[in-house]
Structure formats: structure tokens, C-alpha cells
Amino acid sequence: MQADQSVFTKEQTAMSTIQTMSQSDLRAEAKRYLPGGVGATGRHNPCLGYALYLRHAEGCRIYDVDGKEYIDFNLAHGAAFLGYNHPATREAMTAALDVGILSGYETEAHTDLARRITEIVPCAERVRYGNTGSEATMVCVRLARAHTGKHKILKFWGHFHGLYDYVMYNSHTPLTPVTPGNYVEPCGESAGMPPQMDDLIIVVPWKDEAALARALREHGDEIGGIIMEPINYNQGCIVADTEYMQFVRDQASAHDIVLIYDEVLSAFRTGPDCAQGYYGVTPDVCVLGKAVAAGAPVTVIAGKAEIMDLVGPLGEVAQSGTFTGNPPAVMTALAAVNELTSPGFYDHIYEAGGRLCDGLVGLFERAGVPARVQGLGARFGIFFGFTHPVERFDDSLNRDQEMTGRFIRACADKGVYFHDYGTLVAGHHGVSAQHTLDDIDEALNRIERALHSM
Ligand SMILES: Cc1ncc(COP(=O)(O)O)c(C=O)c1O
């Protein structure tokens, strides 16, 4: 469509004008109105030095405003688990338009989705909704405090739970080593966080039984909740074993602490029963994000009835919002959950993910590039400079960030998109239901050419 067609209203013309700008013009224009030229910090790709401005997305491909096409392994930070413009989610969104965008009311879809979640997610006896992962983990923290009457929260070094003051600690910092069995000095990760918040958080290294046991011995009577990423995908896919997960479970129960699994990123990556089903260890409450609605803005808070029923109107815990569980997103989530529970869904995910990760290992070996590809289910990380498995967050800090940057830039140039989250986060990539095996092979060809050009 042309911007000067007279059928456009003034507003449409303005929109159309923006959509006909080149990447570089749009970047300059965006910077006049949006700090750093982006509507959200995470969209800036630090190693590219800019954010992609997209025109549209389809299947596993994104197209920028210049018309350049990328095979996408970021997938909207993991949200586009079904790929883009999937027929099932498209149909649900269209149906939602027919219903009328009626935020602020309940629909049958709210109950249908809650029922489906209780059928497939082990800890889910009751369900509430949120719009974002941050909001949902915040509700879990509040539930844990209300349930136990204890106010400190224990979190793990390198785990990320959102952008609010209670838990935005030590997802990346400090960079100095912490000896086994010890605490990690709390380090808030945003300017503007009151230092008083430090008193409410305890941070220990993940997979360090001695550190957890010590923290609970010394502070168990003050800790209301333990929150963790059951699969640490944010740091490039670091996995625990069932024994450790059971140890945390037992310790939480022994000290009357609510165990919270933050499955914003891990939900549905390994199977419909999420990471809790993968390990066979059940938390008290959990958050399901991103994949649950395949890109629509809704999150699920699920857990044991005795804890979940503390929310209003039954209990005293505040949880609500004008757009909370907005029907278009809930209807889309219902379609997404039905899709990912359909027969053979995970066969394809594992096949596509395995082909990509194995292919990358082969490419790095042939190019003589030391790199460890570590994946589980739908998502994976790449650690340049490594050949051994990455088991701990602090080990992941030893990766070669300069080479990561060169790789991501070379791939972008050849039409493969990996997002970068900055020097202190390993980052995470993934495959979707719409990455066919041919798409994976094409991506590997492009990546091979990118490696040659590096
Ligand atoms: C594990 C985890 N928890 C919480 C969040 C925050 O979710 P949101 O960005 O939807 O607020 C994220 C976001 O990436 C995440 O990966």
C-alpha cells in the first residue's frame, strides 16, 4: 500500500509512512520519541547495537522493514513457541475480535483454560492469570509470604524472575567467584531499587546443597518462599538433577517454606507437564509464561488450592488488574495449549531442536570454533570458548563474549536471528513448532556461511 493513497485516514497515512521507512531512518525517528529507540529495553540487541524493526513475521521467519528475512531462533524471547501467525492462534485471536475485546470480564475460556492447566501441570489445583511473568512471580512471592507469615525470599544466583524490586537480584552479578557452601552478596540489578529491599532477599548458588542447607539453618524461620527457574534457560540452559530438585523440595517442606517454580521460560519446553513434570518434583506454586499463549500477553499462576485460595475474594492476598487475564490472550492460550497437547507435537520439537543443536556442534567442530551447545527440549544456549558442559552460572561467565558478538552479527548478516541480552547473560535461543527440518537445514547453511565470514 502507498502512503499517499487518498483512501487512508490521516492516522493511517502516518502509520503507513512509518512502515515505509528504512531500518536506519526508522531507528533515527524512533530515537526521537522512545528512549534508545525502543519501547522496551530488552528489544535492543546489544551486540548488534540496535533493535530490529519488523514489518511482519510468518512461520519461523521475521521480516524487517527493509524486507530482509531472518530465520528466527529468538522467537519473541521464547513466547512464539508455535512460530508466528500459527493458524490455531490466529483463529483464536480472530474469534476474540468477534466476541468484542472485552477486558475486565470473565468468559468460558477462563474456566476452560484453567481446567486444561490443572489436567496437565502437576502442581496446578487452582489457577489465576497475569499479563506478564513479572506480575505473576510477584503474586507468588506475595502468596508465599501470606501463607507462611515469613517475609524473606530465597533465590538462586543467575536466575531471573522479572523486573520488580523484590527479586531483581543477582541474575547476572556479582562476577566475583563465590566459594561453595556460601551466600552470594545480594546485588540489586536496577538503579532506583531501595537498599532496604536487600534485607528481604537471600541469594545462594544453585545446585549447591550445602549453601541452601546453611541458609535454611540460619534463616529458615524468616524465609517464606524459595523461587527458582527449574531449568535455568536464561543462562543458556543449565539443568539440575532430580536429586537436587528433590533436596530443595524436602528442605522447603521441612522449613515450612513455599516452593515456587518460575516456569515463565521453561513452561512447555520439555513437555506439557513443564519442568516440574520433567524432574518429577512438584512445587507448591508455579508461573507459566511465554509459551503458554504462544505470544499473546497472558501468564498463568497455578498451585495448591490451600495456597491459591488465599487470593481475593476468598482470601486477603491482592491479585487483580484491568487487563489481567484479558480474554483475547486467554482464548489464544487455550488454543495454544490444545495445540501443544496434540499428538506428536513434542516429537517434532525434539527432532527440530536436536537437528539444530547437533548441526551447530558439527559446524563449530569443522570450523575449529570452541563452543558448547547445550539444549533441552525446545530451547538451547551456545557458550563460546567452552568444550565442557556448563553446570553452574559462575562457570558460564567464563564464556567468550567477544566471539558471541561476532557470531551473532555474522548470523544476522546471513539472515539468522539470535538475540543477545548483554555481556552478563548467556541468553537463550529456541525452536518453534513451525521450524520445519528444511528450515533448520537452511539455517545451518546460513550459519555455516556466517562462520566462514567471521
Ligand atoms: C524465568 C523468567 N521469569 C520471569 C520473567 C519475566 O517475564 P515477563 O517478561 O513476561 O515480565 C522472564 C522473562 O524473560 C523469565 O525468563
mmCIF file with all atom_site columns, N, CA and C in Angstrom, residues 61-62 68-72 363 407 410-417 439-453:
data_model
loop_
_atom_site.group_PDB
_atom_site.id
_atom_site.type_symbol
_atom_site.label_atom_id
_atom_site.label_alt_id
_atom_site.label_comp_id
_atom_site.label_asym_id
_atom_site.label_entity_id
_atom_site.label_seq_id
_atom_site.pdbx_PDB_ins_code
_atom_site.Cartn_x
_atom_site.Cartn_y
_atom_site.Cartn_z
_atom_site.occupancy
_atom_site.B_iso_or_equiv
_atom_site.pdbx_formal_charge
_atom_site.auth_seq_id
_atom_site.auth_comp_id
_atom_site.auth_asym_id
_atom_site.auth_atom_id
_atom_site.pdbx_PDB_model_num
ATOM 1  N N  . ARG A 1 61  ? 9.960  -17.266 10.437 1.00 0.00 ? 61  ARG A N  1
ATOM 2  C CA . ARG A 1 61  ? 10.725 -16.175 9.824  1.00 0.00 ? 61  ARG A CA 1
ATOM 3  C C  . ARG A 1 61  ? 10.193 -14.812 10.230 1.00 0.00 ? 61  ARG A C  1
ATOM 4  N N  . ILE A 1 62  ? 11.123 -13.881 10.414 1.00 0.00 ? 62  ILE A N  1
ATOM 5  C CA . ILE A 1 62  ? 10.750 -12.487 10.667 1.00 0.00 ? 62  ILE A CA 1
ATOM 6  C C  . ILE A 1 62  ? 11.301 -11.646 9.516  1.00 0.00 ? 62  ILE A C  1
ATOM 7  N N  . LYS A 1 68  ? 14.326 -7.486  4.681  1.00 0.00 ? 68  LYS A N  1
ATOM 8  C CA . LYS A 1 68  ? 15.304 -8.566  4.916  1.00 0.00 ? 68  LYS A CA 1
ATOM 9  C C  . LYS A 1 68  ? 14.660 -9.664  5.773  1.00 0.00 ? 68  LYS A C  1
ATOM 10 N N  . GLU A 1 69  ? 14.915 -10.895 5.374  1.00 0.00 ? 69  GLU A N  1
ATOM 11 C CA . GLU A 1 69  ? 14.289 -12.038 6.053  1.00 0.00 ? 69  GLU A CA 1
ATOM 12 C C  . GLU A 1 69  ? 15.307 -12.745 6.946  1.00 0.00 ? 69  GLU A C  1
ATOM 13 N N  . TYR A 1 70  ? 14.853 -13.128 8.131  1.00 0.00 ? 70  TYR A N  1
ATOM 14 C CA . TYR A 1 70  ? 15.711 -13.866 9.069  1.00 0.00 ? 70  TYR A CA 1
ATOM 15 C C  . TYR A 1 70  ? 14.970 -15.129 9.505  1.00 0.00 ? 70  TYR A C  1
ATOM 16 N N  . ILE A 1 71  ? 15.672 -16.250 9.589  1.00 0.00 ? 71  ILE A N  1
ATOM 17 C CA . ILE A 1 71  ? 15.135 -17.403 10.314 1.00 0.00 ? 71  ILE A CA 1
ATOM 18 C C  . ILE A 1 71  ? 15.385 -17.090 11.787 1.00 0.00 ? 71  ILE A C  1
ATOM 19 N N  . ASP A 1 72  ? 14.325 -17.124 12.573 1.00 0.00 ? 72  ASP A N  1
ATOM 20 C CA . ASP A 1 72  ? 14.389 -16.574 13.927 1.00 0.00 ? 72  ASP A CA 1
ATOM 21 C C  . ASP A 1 72  ? 14.535 -17.674 14.973 1.00 0.00 ? 72  ASP A C  1
ATOM 22 N N  . LEU A 1 363 ? 29.103 -27.912 12.873 1.00 0.00 ? 363 LEU A N  1
ATOM 23 C CA . LEU A 1 363 ? 29.645 -26.712 12.223 1.00 0.00 ? 363 LEU A CA 1
ATOM 24 C C  . LEU A 1 363 ? 30.797 -26.113 13.027 1.00 0.00 ? 363 LEU A C  1
ATOM 25 N N  . PHE A 1 407 ? 29.694 -13.822 16.313 1.00 0.00 ? 407 PHE A N  1
ATOM 26 C CA . PHE A 1 407 ? 28.822 -14.865 15.765 1.00 0.00 ? 407 PHE A CA 1
ATOM 27 C C  . PHE A 1 407 ? 27.416 -14.306 15.500 1.00 0.00 ? 407 PHE A C  1
ATOM 28 N N  . ALA A 1 410 ? 27.493 -11.947 12.540 1.00 0.00 ? 410 ALA A N  1
ATOM 29 C CA . ALA A 1 410 ? 27.679 -12.643 11.253 1.00 0.00 ? 410 ALA A CA 1
ATOM 30 C C  . ALA A 1 410 ? 26.398 -13.388 10.865 1.00 0.00 ? 410 ALA A C  1
ATOM 31 N N  . CYS A 1 411 ? 25.729 -13.990 11.847 1.00 0.00 ? 411 CYS A N  1
ATOM 32 C CA . CYS A 1 411 ? 24.473 -14.711 11.555 1.00 0.00 ? 411 CYS A CA 1
ATOM 33 C C  . CYS A 1 411 ? 23.398 -13.734 11.084 1.00 0.00 ? 411 CYS A C  1
ATOM 34 N N  . ALA A 1 412 ? 23.294 -12.595 11.751 1.00 0.00 ? 412 ALA A N  1
ATOM 35 C CA . ALA A 1 412 ? 22.283 -11.605 11.341 1.00 0.00 ? 412 ALA A CA 1
ATOM 36 C C  . ALA A 1 412 ? 22.530 -11.196 9.894  1.00 0.00 ? 412 ALA A C  1
ATOM 37 N N  . ASP A 1 413 ? 23.794 -11.009 9.572  1.00 0.00 ? 413 ASP A N  1
ATOM 38 C CA . ASP A 1 413 ? 24.143 -10.611 8.214  1.00 0.00 ? 413 ASP A CA 1
ATOM 39 C C  . ASP A 1 413 ? 23.675 -11.658 7.193  1.00 0.00 ? 413 ASP A C  1
ATOM 40 N N  . LYS A 1 414 ? 23.767 -12.937 7.583  1.00 0.00 ? 414 LYS A N  1
ATOM 41 C CA . LYS A 1 414 ? 23.385 -14.011 6.643  1.00 0.00 ? 414 LYS A CA 1
ATOM 42 C C  . LYS A 1 414 ? 21.908 -14.401 6.770  1.00 0.00 ? 414 LYS A C  1
ATOM 43 N N  . GLY A 1 415 ? 21.167 -13.730 7.644  1.00 0.00 ? 415 GLY A N  1
ATOM 44 C CA . GLY A 1 415 ? 19.732 -13.997 7.724  1.00 0.00 ? 415 GLY A CA 1
ATOM 45 C C  . GLY A 1 415 ? 19.323 -15.036 8.758  1.00 0.00 ? 415 GLY A C  1
ATOM 46 N N  . VAL A 1 416 ? 20.040 -15.044 9.896  1.00 0.00 ? 416 VAL A N  1
ATOM 47 C CA . VAL A 1 416 ? 19.632 -15.894 11.028 1.00 0.00 ? 416 VAL A CA 1
ATOM 48 C C  . VAL A 1 416 ? 19.654 -15.001 12.260 1.00 0.00 ? 416 VAL A C  1
ATOM 49 N N  . TYR A 1 417 ? 18.541 -14.963 12.994 1.00 0.00 ? 417 TYR A N  1
ATOM 50 C CA . TYR A 1 417 ? 18.486 -14.039 14.127 1.00 0.00 ? 417 TYR A CA 1
ATOM 51 C C  . TYR A 1 417 ? 18.627 -14.754 15.469 1.00 0.00 ? 417 TYR A C  1
ATOM 52 N N  . ASP A 1 439 ? 13.723 -25.929 7.241  1.00 0.00 ? 439 ASP A N  1
ATOM 53 C CA . ASP A 1 439 ? 14.115 -24.613 7.781  1.00 0.00 ? 439 ASP A CA 1
ATOM 54 C C  . ASP A 1 439 ? 15.408 -24.741 8.594  1.00 0.00 ? 439 ASP A C  1
ATOM 55 N N  . ILE A 1 440 ? 15.482 -25.800 9.383  1.00 0.00 ? 440 ILE A N  1
ATOM 56 C CA . ILE A 1 440 ? 16.683 -25.992 10.218 1.00 0.00 ? 440 ILE A CA 1
ATOM 57 C C  . ILE A 1 440 ? 17.903 -26.167 9.304  1.00 0.00 ? 440 ILE A C  1
ATOM 58 N N  . ASP A 1 441 ? 17.748 -26.977 8.264  1.00 0.00 ? 441 ASP A N  1
ATOM 59 C CA . ASP A 1 441 ? 18.888 -27.189 7.350  1.00 0.00 ? 441 ASP A CA 1
ATOM 60 C C  . ASP A 1 441 ? 19.290 -25.884 6.662  1.00 0.00 ? 441 ASP A C  1
ATOM 61 N N  . GLU A 1 442 ? 18.281 -25.119 6.276  1.00 0.00 ? 442 GLU A N  1
ATOM 62 C CA . GLU A 1 442 ? 18.592 -23.835 5.628  1.00 0.00 ? 442 GLU A CA 1
ATOM 63 C C  . GLU A 1 442 ? 19.315 -22.906 6.605  1.00 0.00 ? 442 GLU A C  1
ATOM 64 N N  . ALA A 1 443 ? 18.847 -22.904 7.844  1.00 0.00 ? 443 ALA A N  1
ATOM 65 C CA . ALA A 1 443 ? 19.513 -22.065 8.855  1.00 0.00 ? 443 ALA A CA 1
ATOM 66 C C  . ALA A 1 443 ? 20.949 -22.516 9.047  1.00 0.00 ? 443 ALA A C  1
ATOM 67 N N  . LEU A 1 444 ? 21.165 -23.836 9.098  1.00 0.00 ? 444 LEU A N  1
ATOM 68 C CA . LEU A 1 444 ? 22.533 -24.334 9.293  1.00 0.00 ? 444 LEU A CA 1
ATOM 69 C C  . LEU A 1 444 ? 23.434 -23.924 8.127  1.00 0.00 ? 444 LEU A C  1
ATOM 70 N N  . ASN A 1 445 ? 22.891 -23.951 6.909  1.00 0.00 ? 445 ASN A N  1
ATOM 71 C CA . ASN A 1 445 ? 23.681 -23.482 5.763  1.00 0.00 ? 445 ASN A CA 1
ATOM 72 C C  . ASN A 1 445 ? 24.067 -22.026 5.925  1.00 0.00 ? 445 ASN A C  1
ATOM 73 N N  . ARG A 1 446 ? 23.093 -21.225 6.341  1.00 0.00 ? 446 ARG A N  1
ATOM 74 C CA . ARG A 1 446 ? 23.382 -19.790 6.527  1.00 0.00 ? 446 ARG A CA 1
ATOM 75 C C  . ARG A 1 446 ? 24.421 -19.599 7.640  1.00 0.00 ? 446 ARG A C  1
ATOM 76 N N  . ILE A 1 447 ? 24.269 -20.379 8.709  1.00 0.00 ? 447 ILE A N  1
ATOM 77 C CA . ILE A 1 447 ? 25.205 -20.233 9.839  1.00 0.00 ? 447 ILE A CA 1
ATOM 78 C C  . ILE A 1 447 ? 26.611 -20.660 9.400  1.00 0.00 ? 447 ILE A C  1
ATOM 79 N N  . GLU A 1 448 ? 26.683 -21.701 8.564  1.00 0.00 ? 448 GLU A N  1
ATOM 80 C CA . GLU A 1 448 ? 27.998 -22.138 8.069  1.00 0.00 ? 448 GLU A CA 1
ATOM 81 C C  . GLU A 1 448 ? 28.669 -20.990 7.298  1.00 0.00 ? 448 GLU A C  1
ATOM 82 N N  . ARG A 1 449 ? 27.887 -20.324 6.475  1.00 0.00 ? 449 ARG A N  1
ATOM 83 C CA . ARG A 1 449 ? 28.450 -19.191 5.721  1.00 0.00 ? 449 ARG A CA 1
ATOM 84 C C  . ARG A 1 449 ? 28.842 -18.061 6.685  1.00 0.00 ? 449 ARG A C  1
ATOM 85 N N  . ALA A 1 450 ? 28.037 -17.889 7.730  1.00 0.00 ? 450 ALA A N  1
ATOM 86 C CA . ALA A 1 450 ? 28.372 -16.852 8.724  1.00 0.00 ? 450 ALA A CA 1
ATOM 87 C C  . ALA A 1 450 ? 29.703 -17.179 9.401  1.00 0.00 ? 450 ALA A C  1
ATOM 88 N N  . LEU A 1 451 ? 29.908 -18.465 9.740  1.00 0.00 ? 451 LEU A N  1
ATOM 89 C CA . LEU A 1 451 ? 31.156 -18.858 10.408 1.00 0.00 ? 451 LEU A CA 1
ATOM 90 C C  . LEU A 1 451 ? 32.357 -18.606 9.493  1.00 0.00 ? 451 LEU A C  1
ATOM 91 N N  . HIS A 1 452 ? 32.184 -18.888 8.207  1.00 0.00 ? 452 HIS A N  1
ATOM 92 C CA . HIS A 1 452 ? 33.284 -18.642 7.264  1.00 0.00 ? 452 HIS A CA 1
ATOM 93 C C  . HIS A 1 452 ? 33.632 -17.171 7.189  1.00 0.00 ? 452 HIS A C  1
ATOM 94 N N  . SER A 1 453 ? 32.616 -16.331 7.350  1.00 0.00 ? 453 SER A N  1
ATOM 95 C CA . SER A 1 453 ? 32.855 -14.888 7.195  1.00 0.00 ? 453 SER A CA 1
ATOM 96 C C  . SER A 1 453 ? 33.419 -14.250 8.470  1.00 0.00 ? 453 SER A C  1
#
